[in-house]
Amino acid sequence: GIENYSRYLDGRKPGQRPFCLIDYFPKDFITFIDESHVTLPQIHAMYGGDYSRKSVLVEYGFRLPAAADNRPLKFHEFEAITGQKVYVSATPANYELKKSEGLVVEQLVRPTGLLDPPIEVRPIENQVDDLVEEIHKRAERDERVLVTTLTKRMAEELDGYLRKIGIRVRYIHSDIDTTERVEIIEDFKNGLFDVLVGVNLLREGLDLPSVSLVAILDADKEGFLRTSRALTQTAGRAARNINGLVLMYADKITPSMEQTIRETRRRREKQLAYNKLHNITPRQVETHSNEDLVTSLRSKPMNPRIAGGTTGRVSAATSYDDPVYIPNPSDLGSGNIKVGFGHDSKRESGAAFSGGRIKADLAAVLQDPVIRSMSRKQIEKLIEEDRARMKSSAESLDFSEAARYRDEMWALQEYLKVWND
């Protein structure tokens, strides 16, 4: 590939850094590094990860030695070409604090007047029972709950237990596909379930006003996920709700917990003082939803071919990924329905059903309320639009977008095969 020859095409010497987008910026630009406590370590690691992969390929003859110079920037190279930098983080690491040389600006107050959530420490004994009681309180107010565990197994077991006692819950961890993870978070935002259990919820970008409780199980087990920065970041997930609360279940207060509690208390004192000085009453962050659209769609008469069916989604976009149809908890409670049957080549030609199971691509269409409300003529028009968009995206070399339109087009074609007028 090109990585074998990029050094020669660029006219670079062995070991010289590759050119990048930053080289085209004006000389007086300024770099803002958001969430610097995680962004900078990622930049640090990019070169090492790339070199680790390529060194094996070069050693066994799959790449030329010059391929090693088609690489990400080393960290000192990144530092050298970025000039002025502003590090943005609620929990800056030692590197940023050192580089700032004491020039740190705090932004603690919010336009809404909301405060950092108070933190309570409760004993580990009976922590699950105590958590269940708190979950019920939030569910009655239509608020959400985040629960962090130490291990994937614990997340799965807690998810299973909460399901058994009738709580609408999902879990999320690194073994779950990226696409499904995004879908789970969207369902959580839309209120399809009340509790999200995870191991490292920091990386999910969860910033939801409806989350009023963050529960940290085994908070006194020191480690990567229980450092003061991790605890502070996790606690901040409840900072956008006026009823925000953080529960740390622990039998002792570790230095990390103490630092988090102390820092949260300091911020709350400043926020309270500011609100009092300016006569600000904290108010809940408002979120906009498509409830009116959903209500109007549901009020329309449904075609008899899908009347009485449940709503939900499939866990994979294509049938060959062996997807599972996941009903909405509001319709079914919980559980999965197996759909599809492996690769399309193993199917009966043109069959939409087999052994009572729906094709995965058809199930993907059936779960979309907008498509379900369309007439046959509208569906046929949408197929042609998808075909045109697919070709346009392919001509623009945006093949991932072209594939998305292709899959949607195929799914709609499957839909028409089982249409009963």
PDB file of N, CA and C in Angstrom, residues 235-332:
ATOM      1  N   ALA A 235     -19.171  11.261  39.018  1.00  0.00           N
ATOM      2  CA  ALA A 235     -20.142  12.012  39.826  1.00  0.00           C
ATOM      3  C   ALA A 235     -20.763  13.144  39.021  1.00  0.00           C
ATOM      4  N   GLY A 236     -20.005  13.730  38.116  1.00  0.00           N
ATOM      5  CA  GLY A 236     -20.501  14.850  37.319  1.00  0.00           C
ATOM      6  C   GLY A 236     -21.630  14.490  36.383  1.00  0.00           C
ATOM      7  N   ARG A 237     -21.881  13.181  36.187  1.00  0.00           N
ATOM      8  CA  ARG A 237     -22.978  12.772  35.304  1.00  0.00           C
ATOM      9  C   ARG A 237     -24.334  13.149  35.873  1.00  0.00           C
ATOM     10  N   ALA A 238     -24.384  13.444  37.173  1.00  0.00           N
ATOM     11  CA  ALA A 238     -25.660  13.823  37.787  1.00  0.00           C
ATOM     12  C   ALA A 238     -25.766  15.334  37.975  1.00  0.00           C
ATOM     13  N   ALA A 239     -24.838  16.089  37.387  1.00  0.00           N
ATOM     14  CA  ALA A 239     -24.769  17.531  37.650  1.00  0.00           C
ATOM     15  C   ALA A 239     -25.759  18.359  36.845  1.00  0.00           C
ATOM     16  N   ARG A 240     -26.466  17.739  35.897  1.00  0.00           N
ATOM     17  CA  ARG A 240     -27.404  18.514  35.079  1.00  0.00           C
ATOM     18  C   ARG A 240     -28.851  18.344  35.528  1.00  0.00           C
ATOM     19  N   ASN A 241     -29.031  17.640  36.631  1.00  0.00           N
ATOM     20  CA  ASN A 241     -30.384  17.438  37.152  1.00  0.00           C
ATOM     21  C   ASN A 241     -30.508  18.158  38.491  1.00  0.00           C
ATOM     22  N   ILE A 242     -31.630  18.825  38.681  1.00  0.00           N
ATOM     23  CA  ILE A 242     -31.818  19.605  39.901  1.00  0.00           C
ATOM     24  C   ILE A 242     -31.882  18.718  41.138  1.00  0.00           C
ATOM     25  N   ASN A 243     -32.237  17.435  40.954  1.00  0.00           N
ATOM     26  CA  ASN A 243     -32.296  16.481  42.067  1.00  0.00           C
ATOM     27  C   ASN A 243     -31.072  15.574  42.103  1.00  0.00           C
ATOM     28  N   GLY A 244     -29.990  15.989  41.446  1.00  0.00           N
ATOM     29  CA  GLY A 244     -28.804  15.144  41.318  1.00  0.00           C
ATOM     30  C   GLY A 244     -28.248  14.672  42.660  1.00  0.00           C
ATOM     31  N   LEU A 245     -27.872  13.392  42.699  1.00  0.00           N
ATOM     32  CA  LEU A 245     -27.289  12.793  43.900  1.00  0.00           C
ATOM     33  C   LEU A 245     -26.296  11.725  43.474  1.00  0.00           C
ATOM     34  N   VAL A 246     -25.198  11.629  44.221  1.00  0.00           N
ATOM     35  CA  VAL A 246     -24.196  10.593  43.979  1.00  0.00           C
ATOM     36  C   VAL A 246     -24.104   9.715  45.220  1.00  0.00           C
ATOM     37  N   LEU A 247     -24.241   8.409  45.011  1.00  0.00           N
ATOM     38  CA  LEU A 247     -24.102   7.450  46.103  1.00  0.00           C
ATOM     39  C   LEU A 247     -22.828   6.643  45.900  1.00  0.00           C
ATOM     40  N   MET A 248     -21.933   6.697  46.870  1.00  0.00           N
ATOM     41  CA  MET A 248     -20.732   5.864  46.862  1.00  0.00           C
ATOM     42  C   MET A 248     -20.914   4.765  47.906  1.00  0.00           C
ATOM     43  N   TYR A 249     -20.919   3.531  47.433  1.00  0.00           N
ATOM     44  CA  TYR A 249     -21.053   2.409  48.358  1.00  0.00           C
ATOM     45  C   TYR A 249     -19.647   1.935  48.739  1.00  0.00           C
ATOM     46  N   ALA A 250     -19.311   2.106  50.019  1.00  0.00           N
ATOM     47  CA  ALA A 250     -17.952   1.797  50.477  1.00  0.00           C
ATOM     48  C   ALA A 250     -17.952   1.553  51.979  1.00  0.00           C
ATOM     49  N   ASP A 251     -16.990   0.743  52.422  1.00  0.00           N
ATOM     50  CA  ASP A 251     -16.828   0.493  53.855  1.00  0.00           C
ATOM     51  C   ASP A 251     -15.756   1.372  54.473  1.00  0.00           C
ATOM     52  N   LYS A 252     -15.016   2.077  53.628  1.00  0.00           N
ATOM     53  CA  LYS A 252     -14.006   3.022  54.119  1.00  0.00           C
ATOM     54  C   LYS A 252     -13.879   4.147  53.092  1.00  0.00           C
ATOM     55  N   ILE A 253     -13.364   5.264  53.552  1.00  0.00           N
ATOM     56  CA  ILE A 253     -13.171   6.392  52.657  1.00  0.00           C
ATOM     57  C   ILE A 253     -11.709   6.415  52.225  1.00  0.00           C
ATOM     58  N   THR A 254     -11.478   6.144  50.959  1.00  0.00           N
ATOM     59  CA  THR A 254     -10.120   6.116  50.426  1.00  0.00           C
ATOM     60  C   THR A 254      -9.652   7.544  50.139  1.00  0.00           C
ATOM     61  N   PRO A 255      -8.335   7.743  49.940  1.00  0.00           N
ATOM     62  CA  PRO A 255      -7.847   9.079  49.569  1.00  0.00           C
ATOM     63  C   PRO A 255      -8.517   9.630  48.313  1.00  0.00           C
ATOM     64  N   SER A 256      -8.781   8.758  47.345  1.00  0.00           N
ATOM     65  CA  SER A 256      -9.434   9.213  46.112  1.00  0.00           C
ATOM     66  C   SER A 256     -10.858   9.694  46.398  1.00  0.00           C
ATOM     67  N   MET A 257     -11.574   8.936  47.227  1.00  0.00           N
ATOM     68  CA  MET A 257     -12.928   9.343  47.592  1.00  0.00           C
ATOM     69  C   MET A 257     -12.905  10.658  48.359  1.00  0.00           C
ATOM     70  N   GLU A 258     -11.978  10.751  49.298  1.00  0.00           N
ATOM     71  CA  GLU A 258     -11.883  11.971  50.114  1.00  0.00           C
ATOM     72  C   GLU A 258     -11.602  13.194  49.241  1.00  0.00           C
ATOM     73  N   GLN A 259     -10.699  13.027  48.281  1.00  0.00           N
ATOM     74  CA  GLN A 259     -10.365  14.145  47.396  1.00  0.00           C
ATOM     75  C   GLN A 259     -11.564  14.546  46.540  1.00  0.00           C
ATOM     76  N   THR A 260     -12.306  13.547  46.054  1.00  0.00           N
ATOM     77  CA  THR A 260     -13.491  13.837  45.247  1.00  0.00           C
ATOM     78  C   THR A 260     -14.559  14.544  46.068  1.00  0.00           C
ATOM     79  N   ILE A 261     -14.802  14.062  47.270  1.00  0.00           N
ATOM     80  CA  ILE A 261     -15.810  14.668  48.148  1.00  0.00           C
ATOM     81  C   ILE A 261     -15.414  16.091  48.510  1.00  0.00           C
ATOM     82  N   ARG A 262     -14.130  16.285  48.827  1.00  0.00           N
ATOM     83  CA  ARG A 262     -13.653  17.612  49.200  1.00  0.00           C
ATOM     84  C   ARG A 262     -13.769  18.597  48.028  1.00  0.00           C
ATOM     85  N   GLU A 263     -13.376  18.150  46.821  1.00  0.00           N
ATOM     86  CA  GLU A 263     -13.447  19.019  45.652  1.00  0.00           C
ATOM     87  C   GLU A 263     -14.897  19.350  45.294  1.00  0.00           C
ATOM     88  N   THR A 264     -15.780  18.359  45.393  1.00  0.00           N
ATOM     89  CA  THR A 264     -17.197  18.602  45.100  1.00  0.00           C
ATOM     90  C   THR A 264     -17.786  19.593  46.094  1.00  0.00           C
ATOM     91  N   ARG A 265     -17.423  19.441  47.369  1.00  0.00           N
ATOM     92  CA  ARG A 265     -17.927  20.361  48.389  1.00  0.00           C
ATOM     93  C   ARG A 265     -17.428  21.789  48.124  1.00  0.00           C
ATOM     94  N   ARG A 266     -16.166  21.907  47.708  1.00  0.00           N
ATOM     95  CA  ARG A 266     -15.605  23.231  47.413  1.00  0.00           C
ATOM     96  C   ARG A 266     -16.361  23.894  46.254  1.00  0.00           C
ATOM     97  N   ARG A 267     -16.629  23.120  45.220  1.00  0.00           N
ATOM     98  CA  ARG A 267     -17.349  23.672  44.074  1.00  0.00           C
ATOM     99  C   ARG A 267     -18.772  24.068  44.446  1.00  0.00           C
ATOM    100  N   ARG A 268     -19.433  23.242  45.239  1.00  0.00           N
ATOM    101  CA  ARG A 268     -20.808  23.537  45.646  1.00  0.00           C
ATOM    102  C   ARG A 268     -20.869  24.831  46.446  1.00  0.00           C
ATOM    103  N   GLU A 269     -19.891  25.042  47.327  1.00  0.00           N
ATOM    104  CA  GLU A 269     -19.880  26.261  48.142  1.00  0.00           C
ATOM    105  C   GLU A 269     -19.766  27.502  47.260  1.00  0.00           C
ATOM    106  N   LYS A 270     -18.902  27.429  46.241  1.00  0.00           N
ATOM    107  CA  LYS A 270     -18.756  28.567  45.329  1.00  0.00           C
ATOM    108  C   LYS A 270     -20.014  28.778  44.495  1.00  0.00           C
ATOM    109  N   GLN A 271     -20.619  27.704  44.059  1.00  0.00           N
ATOM    110  CA  GLN A 271     -21.841  27.801  43.258  1.00  0.00           C
ATOM    111  C   GLN A 271     -22.994  28.367  44.078  1.00  0.00           C
ATOM    112  N   LEU A 272     -23.117  27.911  45.323  1.00  0.00           N
ATOM    113  CA  LEU A 272     -24.167  28.431  46.202  1.00  0.00           C
ATOM    114  C   LEU A 272     -23.976  29.916  46.462  1.00  0.00           C
ATOM    115  N   ALA A 273     -22.733  30.310  46.718  1.00  0.00           N
ATOM    116  CA  ALA A 273     -22.444  31.721  46.994  1.00  0.00           C
ATOM    117  C   ALA A 273     -22.767  32.590  45.776  1.00  0.00           C
ATOM    118  N   TYR A 274     -22.437  32.105  44.602  1.00  0.00           N
ATOM    119  CA  TYR A 274     -22.710  32.857  43.373  1.00  0.00           C
ATOM    120  C   TYR A 274     -24.212  32.988  43.147  1.00  0.00           C
ATOM    121  N   ASN A 275     -24.942  31.892  43.337  1.00  0.00           N
ATOM    122  CA  ASN A 275     -26.405  31.936  43.157  1.00  0.00           C
ATOM    123  C   ASN A 275     -27.053  32.898  44.132  1.00  0.00           C
ATOM    124  N   LYS A 276     -26.562  32.907  45.372  1.00  0.00           N
ATOM    125  CA  LYS A 276     -27.118  33.798  46.397  1.00  0.00           C
ATOM    126  C   LYS A 276     -26.826  35.252  46.062  1.00  0.00           C
ATOM    127  N   LEU A 277     -25.605  35.512  45.599  1.00  0.00           N
ATOM    128  CA  LEU A 277     -25.204  36.879  45.270  1.00  0.00           C
ATOM    129  C   LEU A 277     -26.019  37.440  44.113  1.00  0.00           C
ATOM    130  N   HIS A 278     -26.339  36.593  43.141  1.00  0.00           N
ATOM    131  CA  HIS A 278     -27.029  37.058  41.940  1.00  0.00           C
ATOM    132  C   HIS A 278     -28.504  36.649  41.896  1.00  0.00           C
ATOM    133  N   ASN A 279     -29.025  36.177  43.031  1.00  0.00           N
ATOM    134  CA  ASN A 279     -30.438  35.799  43.130  1.00  0.00           C
ATOM    135  C   ASN A 279     -30.849  34.804  42.038  1.00  0.00           C
ATOM    136  N   ILE A 280     -30.043  33.783  41.861  1.00  0.00           N
ATOM    137  CA  ILE A 280     -30.308  32.769  40.844  1.00  0.00           C
ATOM    138  C   ILE A 280     -30.957  31.553  41.497  1.00  0.00           C
ATOM    139  N   THR A 281     -32.080  31.142  40.953  1.00  0.00           N
ATOM    140  CA  THR A 281     -32.732  29.916  41.418  1.00  0.00           C
ATOM    141  C   THR A 281     -32.408  28.795  40.446  1.00  0.00           C
ATOM    142  N   PRO A 282     -31.777  27.709  40.925  1.00  0.00           N
ATOM    143  CA  PRO A 282     -31.427  26.606  40.008  1.00  0.00           C
ATOM    144  C   PRO A 282     -32.659  26.094  39.270  1.00  0.00           C
ATOM    145  N   ARG A 283     -32.499  25.841  37.983  1.00  0.00           N
ATOM    146  CA  ARG A 283     -33.620  25.323  37.190  1.00  0.00           C
ATOM    147  C   ARG A 283     -33.144  24.138  36.352  1.00  0.00           C
ATOM    148  N   GLN A 284     -34.046  23.237  36.126  1.00  0.00           N
ATOM    149  CA  GLN A 284     -33.744  22.013  35.387  1.00  0.00           C
ATOM    150  C   GLN A 284     -33.433  22.326  33.922  1.00  0.00           C
ATOM    151  N   VAL A 285     -32.445  21.645  33.375  1.00  0.00           N
ATOM    152  CA  VAL A 285     -32.137  21.782  31.957  1.00  0.00           C
ATOM    153  C   VAL A 285     -33.272  21.171  31.160  1.00  0.00           C
ATOM    154  N   GLU A 286     -33.767  21.905  30.166  1.00  0.00           N
ATOM    155  CA  GLU A 286     -34.865  21.418  29.336  1.00  0.00           C
ATOM    156  C   GLU A 286     -34.310  20.641  28.149  1.00  0.00           C
ATOM    157  N   THR A 287     -34.920  19.519  27.852  1.00  0.00           N
ATOM    158  CA  THR A 287     -34.526  18.734  26.672  1.00  0.00           C
ATOM    159  C   THR A 287     -35.707  18.661  25.719  1.00  0.00           C
ATOM    160  N   HIS A 288     -35.385  18.633  24.451  1.00  0.00           N
ATOM    161  CA  HIS A 288     -36.424  18.565  23.424  1.00  0.00           C
ATOM    162  C   HIS A 288     -36.509  17.146  22.890  1.00  0.00           C
ATOM    163  N   SER A 289     -37.700  16.656  22.785  1.00  0.00           N
ATOM    164  CA  SER A 289     -37.891  15.303  22.275  1.00  0.00           C
ATOM    165  C   SER A 289     -38.888  15.333  21.130  1.00  0.00           C
ATOM    166  N   ASN A 290     -39.059  14.208  20.487  1.00  0.00           N
ATOM    167  CA  ASN A 290     -39.987  14.090  19.367  1.00  0.00           C
ATOM    168  C   ASN A 290     -41.283  13.417  19.792  1.00  0.00           C
ATOM    169  N   GLU A 291     -41.708  13.692  21.039  1.00  0.00           N
ATOM    170  CA  GLU A 291     -42.914  13.033  21.551  1.00  0.00           C
ATOM    171  C   GLU A 291     -44.137  13.366  20.702  1.00  0.00           C
ATOM    172  N   ASP A 292     -44.240  14.637  20.248  1.00  0.00           N
ATOM    173  CA  ASP A 292     -45.410  15.022  19.439  1.00  0.00           C
ATOM    174  C   ASP A 292     -45.447  14.229  18.137  1.00  0.00           C
ATOM    175  N   LEU A 293     -44.251  14.049  17.530  1.00  0.00           N
ATOM    176  CA  LEU A 293     -44.185  13.282  16.283  1.00  0.00           C
ATOM    177  C   LEU A 293     -44.581  11.839  16.528  1.00  0.00           C
ATOM    178  N   VAL A 294     -44.040  11.263  17.600  1.00  0.00           N
ATOM    179  CA  VAL A 294     -44.347   9.868  17.908  1.00  0.00           C
ATOM    180  C   VAL A 294     -45.831   9.688  18.190  1.00  0.00           C
ATOM    181  N   THR A 295     -46.403  10.645  18.940  1.00  0.00           N
ATOM    182  CA  THR A 295     -47.827  10.568  19.259  1.00  0.00           C
ATOM    183  C   THR A 295     -48.687  10.635  18.001  1.00  0.00           C
ATOM    184  N   SER A 296     -48.308  11.552  17.097  1.00  0.00           N
ATOM    185  CA  SER A 296     -49.092  11.684  15.865  1.00  0.00           C
ATOM    186  C   SER A 296     -48.985  10.440  14.996  1.00  0.00           C
ATOM    187  N   LEU A 297     -47.805   9.826  14.977  1.00  0.00           N
ATOM    188  CA  LEU A 297     -47.632   8.612  14.183  1.00  0.00           C
ATOM    189  C   LEU A 297     -48.435   7.457  14.767  1.00  0.00           C
ATOM    190  N   ARG A 298     -48.422   7.365  16.107  1.00  0.00           N
ATOM    191  CA  ARG A 298     -49.141   6.263  16.751  1.00  0.00           C
ATOM    192  C   ARG A 298     -50.645   6.429  16.640  1.00  0.00           C
ATOM    193  N   SER A 299     -51.096   7.693  16.461  1.00  0.00           N
ATOM    194  CA  SER A 299     -52.538   7.928  16.370  1.00  0.00           C
ATOM    195  C   SER A 299     -53.098   7.533  15.004  1.00  0.00           C
ATOM    196  N   LYS A 300     -52.194   7.385  14.019  1.00  0.00           N
ATOM    197  CA  LYS A 300     -52.648   6.990  12.687  1.00  0.00           C
ATOM    198  C   LYS A 300     -53.037   5.521  12.679  1.00  0.00           C
ATOM    199  N   PRO A 301     -54.074   5.168  11.898  1.00  0.00           N
ATOM    200  CA  PRO A 301     -54.428   3.750  11.818  1.00  0.00           C
ATOM    201  C   PRO A 301     -53.290   2.941  11.216  1.00  0.00           C
ATOM    202  N   MET A 302     -52.988   1.815  11.829  1.00  0.00           N
ATOM    203  CA  MET A 302     -51.872   0.990  11.382  1.00  0.00           C
ATOM    204  C   MET A 302     -52.367  -0.073  10.405  1.00  0.00           C
ATOM    205  N   ASN A 303     -51.574  -0.365   9.415  1.00  0.00           N
ATOM    206  CA  ASN A 303     -51.938  -1.388   8.443  1.00  0.00           C
ATOM    207  C   ASN A 303     -52.166  -2.722   9.136  1.00  0.00           C
ATOM    208  N   PRO A 304     -53.127  -3.511   8.695  1.00  0.00           N
ATOM    209  CA  PRO A 304     -53.437  -4.764   9.379  1.00  0.00           C
ATOM    210  C   PRO A 304     -52.277  -5.744   9.399  1.00  0.00           C
ATOM    211  N   ARG A 305     -51.343  -5.619   8.444  1.00  0.00           N
ATOM    212  CA  ARG A 305     -50.231  -6.579   8.403  1.00  0.00           C
ATOM    213  C   ARG A 305     -49.305  -6.436   9.608  1.00  0.00           C
ATOM    214  N   ILE A 306     -49.333  -5.240  10.271  1.00  0.00           N
ATOM    215  CA  ILE A 306     -48.447  -5.073  11.425  1.00  0.00           C
ATOM    216  C   ILE A 306     -49.215  -4.663  12.674  1.00  0.00           C
ATOM    217  N   ALA A 307     -50.547  -4.647  12.582  1.00  0.00           N
ATOM    218  CA  ALA A 307     -51.343  -4.270  13.747  1.00  0.00           C
ATOM    219  C   ALA A 307     -51.078  -5.238  14.890  1.00  0.00           C
ATOM    220  N   GLY A 308     -50.961  -4.685  16.072  1.00  0.00           N
ATOM    221  CA  GLY A 308     -50.730  -5.519  17.245  1.00  0.00           C
ATOM    222  C   GLY A 308     -49.281  -5.913  17.429  1.00  0.00           C
ATOM    223  N   GLY A 309     -48.410  -5.476  16.498  1.00  0.00           N
ATOM    224  CA  GLY A 309     -46.996  -5.820  16.625  1.00  0.00           C
ATOM    225  C   GLY A 309     -46.314  -4.949  17.663  1.00  0.00           C
ATOM    226  N   THR A 310     -45.136  -5.339  18.087  1.00  0.00           N
ATOM    227  CA  THR A 310     -44.374  -4.555  19.056  1.00  0.00           C
ATOM    228  C   THR A 310     -43.381  -3.660  18.334  1.00  0.00           C
ATOM    229  N   THR A 311     -42.960  -2.617  19.027  1.00  0.00           N
ATOM    230  CA  THR A 311     -41.911  -1.758  18.494  1.00  0.00           C
ATOM    231  C   THR A 311     -40.587  -2.158  19.115  1.00  0.00           C
ATOM    232  N   GLY A 312     -39.501  -1.769  18.470  1.00  0.00           N
ATOM    233  CA  GLY A 312     -38.176  -2.114  18.980  1.00  0.00           C
ATOM    234  C   GLY A 312     -37.119  -1.858  17.933  1.00  0.00           C
ATOM    235  N   ARG A 313     -36.052  -2.622  17.952  1.00  0.00           N
ATOM    236  CA  ARG A 313     -34.973  -2.444  16.999  1.00  0.00           C
ATOM    237  C   ARG A 313     -34.215  -3.748  16.878  1.00  0.00           C
ATOM    238  N   VAL A 314     -33.331  -3.815  15.861  1.00  0.00           N
ATOM    239  CA  VAL A 314     -32.465  -4.971  15.729  1.00  0.00           C
ATOM    240  C   VAL A 314     -31.061  -4.583  16.135  1.00  0.00           C
ATOM    241  N   SER A 315     -30.291  -5.538  16.622  1.00  0.00           N
ATOM    242  CA  SER A 315     -28.963  -5.262  17.168  1.00  0.00           C
ATOM    243  C   SER A 315     -27.905  -5.122  16.097  1.00  0.00           C
ATOM    244  N   ALA A 316     -28.220  -5.450  14.856  1.00  0.00           N
ATOM    245  CA  ALA A 316     -27.251  -5.309  13.768  1.00  0.00           C
ATOM    246  C   ALA A 316     -27.980  -4.825  12.529  1.00  0.00           C
ATOM    247  N   ALA A 317     -27.249  -4.089  11.682  1.00  0.00           N
ATOM    248  CA  ALA A 317     -27.885  -3.466  10.529  1.00  0.00           C
ATOM    249  C   ALA A 317     -28.093  -4.440   9.377  1.00  0.00           C
ATOM    250  N   THR A 318     -27.337  -5.532   9.346  1.00  0.00           N
ATOM    251  CA  THR A 318     -27.420  -6.470   8.237  1.00  0.00           C
ATOM    252  C   THR A 318     -27.729  -7.868   8.732  1.00  0.00           C
ATOM    253  N   SER A 319     -28.324  -8.648   7.869  1.00  0.00           N
ATOM    254  CA  SER A 319     -28.773  -9.971   8.282  1.00  0.00           C
ATOM    255  C   SER A 319     -27.623 -10.927   8.552  1.00  0.00           C
ATOM    256  N   TYR A 320     -26.482 -10.737   7.862  1.00  0.00           N
ATOM    257  CA  TYR A 320     -25.386 -11.683   8.041  1.00  0.00           C
ATOM    258  C   TYR A 320     -24.637 -11.477   9.346  1.00  0.00           C
ATOM    259  N   ASP A 321     -24.979 -10.419  10.122  1.00  0.00           N
ATOM    260  CA  ASP A 321     -24.371 -10.221  11.433  1.00  0.00           C
ATOM    261  C   ASP A 321     -25.145 -10.955  12.527  1.00  0.00           C
ATOM    262  N   ASP A 322     -26.073 -11.805  12.118  1.00  0.00           N
ATOM    263  CA  ASP A 322     -26.867 -12.606  13.054  1.00  0.00           C
ATOM    264  C   ASP A 322     -27.524 -11.717  14.118  1.00  0.00           C
ATOM    265  N   PRO A 323     -28.380 -10.790  13.690  1.00  0.00           N
ATOM    266  CA  PRO A 323     -28.934  -9.816  14.635  1.00  0.00           C
ATOM    267  C   PRO A 323     -30.034 -10.388  15.517  1.00  0.00           C
ATOM    268  N   VAL A 324     -30.363  -9.613  16.529  1.00  0.00           N
ATOM    269  CA  VAL A 324     -31.438  -9.943  17.455  1.00  0.00           C
ATOM    270  C   VAL A 324     -32.414  -8.778  17.475  1.00  0.00           C
ATOM    271  N   TYR A 325     -33.710  -9.056  17.405  1.00  0.00           N
ATOM    272  CA  TYR A 325     -34.718  -8.002  17.491  1.00  0.00           C
ATOM    273  C   TYR A 325     -34.999  -7.735  18.961  1.00  0.00           C
ATOM    274  N   ILE A 326     -34.833  -6.476  19.377  1.00  0.00           N
ATOM    275  CA  ILE A 326     -34.976  -6.102  20.789  1.00  0.00           C
ATOM    276  C   ILE A 326     -36.226  -5.243  20.948  1.00  0.00           C
ATOM    277  N   PRO A 327     -37.279  -5.773  21.540  1.00  0.00           N
ATOM    278  CA  PRO A 327     -38.514  -4.998  21.706  1.00  0.00           C
ATOM    279  C   PRO A 327     -38.311  -3.860  22.701  1.00  0.00           C
ATOM    280  N   ASN A 328     -39.089  -2.794  22.534  1.00  0.00           N
ATOM    281  CA  ASN A 328     -39.060  -1.719  23.512  1.00  0.00           C
ATOM    282  C   ASN A 328     -39.623  -2.215  24.841  1.00  0.00           C
ATOM    283  N   PRO A 329     -38.968  -1.865  25.955  1.00  0.00           N
ATOM    284  CA  PRO A 329     -39.481  -2.301  27.265  1.00  0.00           C
ATOM    285  C   PRO A 329     -40.913  -1.858  27.513  1.00  0.00           C
ATOM    286  N   SER A 330     -41.299  -0.702  26.957  1.00  0.00           N
ATOM    287  CA  SER A 330     -42.660  -0.218  27.183  1.00  0.00           C
ATOM    288  C   SER A 330     -43.695  -1.114  26.530  1.00  0.00           C
ATOM    289  N   ASP A 331     -43.288  -1.902  25.541  1.00  0.00           N
ATOM    290  CA  ASP A 331     -44.212  -2.802  24.858  1.00  0.00           C
ATOM    291  C   ASP A 331     -44.181  -4.217  25.436  1.00  0.00           C
ATOM    292  N   LEU A 332     -42.983  -4.701  25.704  1.00  0.00           N
ATOM    293  CA  LEU A 332     -42.845  -6.104  26.085  1.00  0.00           C
ATOM    294  C   LEU A 332     -42.271  -6.335  27.468  1.00  0.00           C
TER     295      LEU A 332
END
